[in-house]
Amino acid sequence: MGERTLNALRPGEAAHVVDLDRLHPLRRRLLELGFVRGARVTVVRRAPMGDPVELRVGGTDLALRAADLLGIRVRE
């Protein structure tokens, strides 16, 4: 599969981080949390209305708003 935004993944799907938008408002914090190139990210689940999204990066589980996932490019 080609590149897509992390927001396009469904629960249970996993991919590897390719790029993090340089202008992303949470860029620094996301890098600290492990969203670095090559990191494996799994979508654990989505809230009933689709927002927020629970993710697993390395050994860390966290929830992010769906809008924040648009600046993260991934590839399977």
Short mmCIF file of N, CA, C and O in Angstrom, two decimals, residues 17-76:
data_model
loop_
_atom_site.label_atom_id
_atom_site.label_comp_id
_atom_site.label_asym_id
_atom_site.label_seq_id
_atom_site.Cartn_x
_atom_site.Cartn_y
_atom_site.Cartn_z
N VAL A 17 5.45 5.02 10.63
CA VAL A 17 5.50 6.45 10.40
C VAL A 17 6.50 6.76 9.30
O VAL A 17 7.63 6.27 9.31
N VAL A 18 6.08 7.55 8.33
CA VAL A 18 6.94 7.98 7.23
C VAL A 18 7.36 9.43 7.43
O VAL A 18 8.52 9.78 7.22
N ASP A 19 6.40 10.26 7.84
CA ASP A 19 6.69 11.69 7.98
C ASP A 19 5.72 12.34 8.96
O ASP A 19 4.58 11.90 9.09
N LEU A 20 6.21 13.36 9.62
CA LEU A 20 5.40 14.17 10.53
C LEU A 20 5.49 15.60 10.03
O LEU A 20 6.58 16.14 9.90
N ASP A 21 4.34 16.18 9.72
CA ASP A 21 4.28 17.53 9.16
C ASP A 21 5.10 18.51 10.02
O ASP A 21 4.93 18.59 11.23
N ARG A 22 5.98 19.25 9.37
CA ARG A 22 6.85 20.19 10.09
C ARG A 22 6.07 21.31 10.78
O ARG A 22 6.54 21.89 11.74
N LEU A 23 4.89 21.61 10.30
CA LEU A 23 4.07 22.68 10.88
C LEU A 23 3.01 22.15 11.85
O LEU A 23 2.18 22.92 12.33
N HIS A 24 3.05 20.86 12.13
CA HIS A 24 2.06 20.26 13.04
C HIS A 24 2.19 20.92 14.41
O HIS A 24 3.28 21.03 14.96
N PRO A 25 1.08 21.39 14.99
CA PRO A 25 1.15 22.09 16.27
C PRO A 25 1.66 21.23 17.43
O PRO A 25 2.18 21.76 18.41
N LEU A 26 1.55 19.92 17.31
CA LEU A 26 2.02 19.02 18.36
C LEU A 26 3.31 18.29 17.99
O LEU A 26 3.67 17.31 18.61
N ARG A 27 4.00 18.77 16.97
CA ARG A 27 5.16 18.06 16.43
C ARG A 27 6.17 17.65 17.50
O ARG A 27 6.55 16.48 17.59
N ARG A 28 6.58 18.58 18.31
CA ARG A 28 7.60 18.28 19.32
C ARG A 28 7.12 17.19 20.28
O ARG A 28 7.84 16.24 20.58
N ARG A 29 5.91 17.33 20.76
CA ARG A 29 5.38 16.36 21.71
C ARG A 29 5.20 14.99 21.05
O ARG A 29 5.48 13.96 21.67
N LEU A 30 4.73 14.95 19.82
CA LEU A 30 4.57 13.67 19.12
C LEU A 30 5.91 12.97 18.93
O LEU A 30 6.01 11.75 19.09
N LEU A 31 6.95 13.72 18.60
CA LEU A 31 8.28 13.14 18.47
C LEU A 31 8.74 12.56 19.81
O LEU A 31 9.31 11.46 19.86
N GLU A 32 8.48 13.28 20.89
CA GLU A 32 8.85 12.80 22.22
C GLU A 32 8.10 11.51 22.58
O GLU A 32 8.63 10.66 23.29
N LEU A 33 6.88 11.38 22.09
CA LEU A 33 6.07 10.20 22.37
C LEU A 33 6.42 9.00 21.49
O LEU A 33 5.87 7.92 21.67
N GLY A 34 7.30 9.20 20.50
CA GLY A 34 7.74 8.09 19.67
C GLY A 34 7.28 8.09 18.24
O GLY A 34 7.51 7.13 17.50
N PHE A 35 6.63 9.16 17.78
CA PHE A 35 6.19 9.24 16.39
C PHE A 35 7.36 9.66 15.50
O PHE A 35 7.35 10.72 14.89
N VAL A 36 8.35 8.81 15.43
CA VAL A 36 9.54 9.06 14.62
C VAL A 36 9.49 8.16 13.40
O VAL A 36 8.77 7.16 13.36
N ARG A 37 10.26 8.51 12.39
CA ARG A 37 10.27 7.74 11.15
C ARG A 37 10.58 6.27 11.44
O ARG A 37 11.52 5.95 12.15
N GLY A 38 9.74 5.40 10.91
CA GLY A 38 9.92 3.97 11.07
C GLY A 38 9.18 3.37 12.26
O GLY A 38 9.08 2.15 12.37
N ALA A 39 8.66 4.20 13.15
CA ALA A 39 7.95 3.68 14.33
C ALA A 39 6.64 3.02 13.90
O ALA A 39 5.93 3.51 13.03
N ARG A 40 6.34 1.90 14.52
CA ARG A 40 5.09 1.19 14.22
C ARG A 40 3.97 1.77 15.08
O ARG A 40 4.11 1.87 16.30
N VAL A 41 2.87 2.11 14.43
CA VAL A 41 1.70 2.68 15.09
C VAL A 41 0.50 1.79 14.81
O VAL A 41 0.24 1.44 13.67
N THR A 42 -0.23 1.44 15.86
CA THR A 42 -1.43 0.62 15.73
C THR A 42 -2.63 1.42 16.22
O THR A 42 -2.56 2.05 17.27
N VAL A 43 -3.70 1.39 15.45
CA VAL A 43 -4.94 2.02 15.88
C VAL A 43 -5.66 0.98 16.74
O VAL A 43 -6.04 -0.09 16.26
N VAL A 44 -5.81 1.28 18.02
CA VAL A 44 -6.45 0.36 18.95
C VAL A 44 -7.96 0.44 18.81
O VAL A 44 -8.63 -0.57 18.64
N ARG A 45 -8.50 1.65 18.92
CA ARG A 45 -9.95 1.85 18.76
C ARG A 45 -10.26 3.33 18.58
O ARG A 45 -9.43 4.18 18.84
N ARG A 46 -11.47 3.56 18.13
CA ARG A 46 -11.98 4.93 17.97
C ARG A 46 -13.18 5.10 18.90
O ARG A 46 -13.93 4.16 19.12
N ALA A 47 -13.35 6.30 19.39
CA ALA A 47 -14.53 6.60 20.20
C ALA A 47 -15.77 6.45 19.32
O ALA A 47 -15.68 6.49 18.09
N PRO A 48 -16.94 6.28 19.92
CA PRO A 48 -18.17 6.06 19.14
C PRO A 48 -18.42 7.09 18.03
O PRO A 48 -18.89 6.75 16.96
N MET A 49 -18.06 8.34 18.26
CA MET A 49 -18.26 9.36 17.23
C MET A 49 -17.00 9.55 16.37
O MET A 49 -16.92 10.49 15.59
N GLY A 50 -16.01 8.68 16.55
CA GLY A 50 -14.80 8.75 15.72
C GLY A 50 -13.70 9.61 16.29
O GLY A 50 -12.62 9.71 15.70
N ASP A 51 -13.93 10.22 17.43
CA ASP A 51 -12.94 11.14 17.99
C ASP A 51 -13.03 11.12 19.50
O ASP A 51 -14.12 11.30 20.03
N PRO A 52 -11.98 10.84 20.25
CA PRO A 52 -10.59 10.68 19.84
C PRO A 52 -10.29 9.25 19.37
O PRO A 52 -11.16 8.39 19.38
N VAL A 53 -9.02 9.05 19.00
CA VAL A 53 -8.55 7.76 18.51
C VAL A 53 -7.47 7.26 19.47
O VAL A 53 -6.54 7.99 19.78
N GLU A 54 -7.62 6.02 19.92
CA GLU A 54 -6.60 5.42 20.78
C GLU A 54 -5.55 4.74 19.91
O GLU A 54 -5.89 3.95 19.02
N LEU A 55 -4.29 5.06 20.16
CA LEU A 55 -3.17 4.54 19.38
C LEU A 55 -2.17 3.85 20.28
O LEU A 55 -2.07 4.17 21.47
N ARG A 56 -1.40 2.94 19.70
CA ARG A 56 -0.29 2.32 20.41
C ARG A 56 0.98 2.57 19.60
O ARG A 56 1.06 2.21 18.43
N VAL A 57 1.96 3.22 20.22
CA VAL A 57 3.25 3.50 19.60
C VAL A 57 4.30 2.90 20.52
O VAL A 57 4.44 3.36 21.67
N GLY A 58 5.01 1.89 20.03
CA GLY A 58 5.95 1.21 20.91
C GLY A 58 5.17 0.61 22.07
O GLY A 58 4.19 -0.09 21.87
N GLY A 59 5.55 0.92 23.30
CA GLY A 59 4.85 0.42 24.46
C GLY A 59 3.90 1.43 25.07
O GLY A 59 3.44 1.26 26.19
N THR A 60 3.59 2.49 24.33
CA THR A 60 2.76 3.57 24.86
C THR A 60 1.39 3.60 24.19
O THR A 60 1.29 3.56 22.98
N ASP A 61 0.34 3.66 25.00
CA ASP A 61 -1.01 3.86 24.50
C ASP A 61 -1.40 5.30 24.77
O ASP A 61 -1.16 5.80 25.87
N LEU A 62 -1.99 5.95 23.78
CA LEU A 62 -2.42 7.33 23.95
C LEU A 62 -3.61 7.61 23.06
O LEU A 62 -3.91 6.85 22.14
N ALA A 63 -4.31 8.69 23.37
CA ALA A 63 -5.46 9.09 22.58
C ALA A 63 -5.18 10.46 21.98
O ALA A 63 -4.69 11.36 22.65
N LEU A 64 -5.47 10.60 20.70
CA LEU A 64 -5.29 11.86 19.99
C LEU A 64 -6.58 12.19 19.23
O LEU A 64 -7.33 11.30 18.85
N ARG A 65 -6.79 13.47 19.00
CA ARG A 65 -7.92 13.90 18.19
C ARG A 65 -7.68 13.46 16.75
O ARG A 65 -6.55 13.45 16.26
N ALA A 66 -8.74 13.14 16.07
CA ALA A 66 -8.64 12.70 14.67
C ALA A 66 -7.98 13.76 13.81
O ALA A 66 -7.20 13.45 12.91
N ALA A 67 -8.25 15.03 14.08
CA ALA A 67 -7.65 16.13 13.30
C ALA A 67 -6.14 16.13 13.43
O ALA A 67 -5.42 16.49 12.50
N ASP A 68 -5.61 15.74 14.60
CA ASP A 68 -4.17 15.72 14.80
C ASP A 68 -3.48 14.60 14.03
O ASP A 68 -2.28 14.65 13.78
N LEU A 69 -4.23 13.59 13.63
CA LEU A 69 -3.66 12.48 12.88
C LEU A 69 -3.43 12.82 11.40
O LEU A 69 -2.72 12.12 10.71
N LEU A 70 -4.06 13.89 10.93
CA LEU A 70 -3.94 14.25 9.52
C LEU A 70 -2.53 14.68 9.14
O LEU A 70 -2.15 14.58 7.98
N GLY A 71 -1.74 15.14 10.09
CA GLY A 71 -0.37 15.58 9.81
C GLY A 71 0.66 14.49 9.95
O GLY A 71 1.86 14.76 9.87
N ILE A 72 0.22 13.25 10.14
CA ILE A 72 1.14 12.12 10.29
C ILE A 72 0.96 11.18 9.11
O ILE A 72 -0.11 10.60 8.92
N ARG A 73 2.01 11.04 8.29
CA ARG A 73 1.96 10.16 7.12
C ARG A 73 2.52 8.79 7.49
O ARG A 73 3.54 8.71 8.17
N VAL A 74 1.83 7.73 7.06
CA VAL A 74 2.25 6.36 7.39
C VAL A 74 2.24 5.49 6.14
O VAL A 74 1.61 5.82 5.13
N ARG A 75 2.91 4.37 6.25
CA ARG A 75 2.94 3.35 5.18
C ARG A 75 2.93 1.99 5.85
O ARG A 75 3.62 1.79 6.84
N GLU A 76 2.18 1.07 5.29
CA GLU A 76 2.09 -0.28 5.88
C GLU A 76 3.34 -1.09 5.63
O GLU A 76 4.17 -0.81 4.89
#
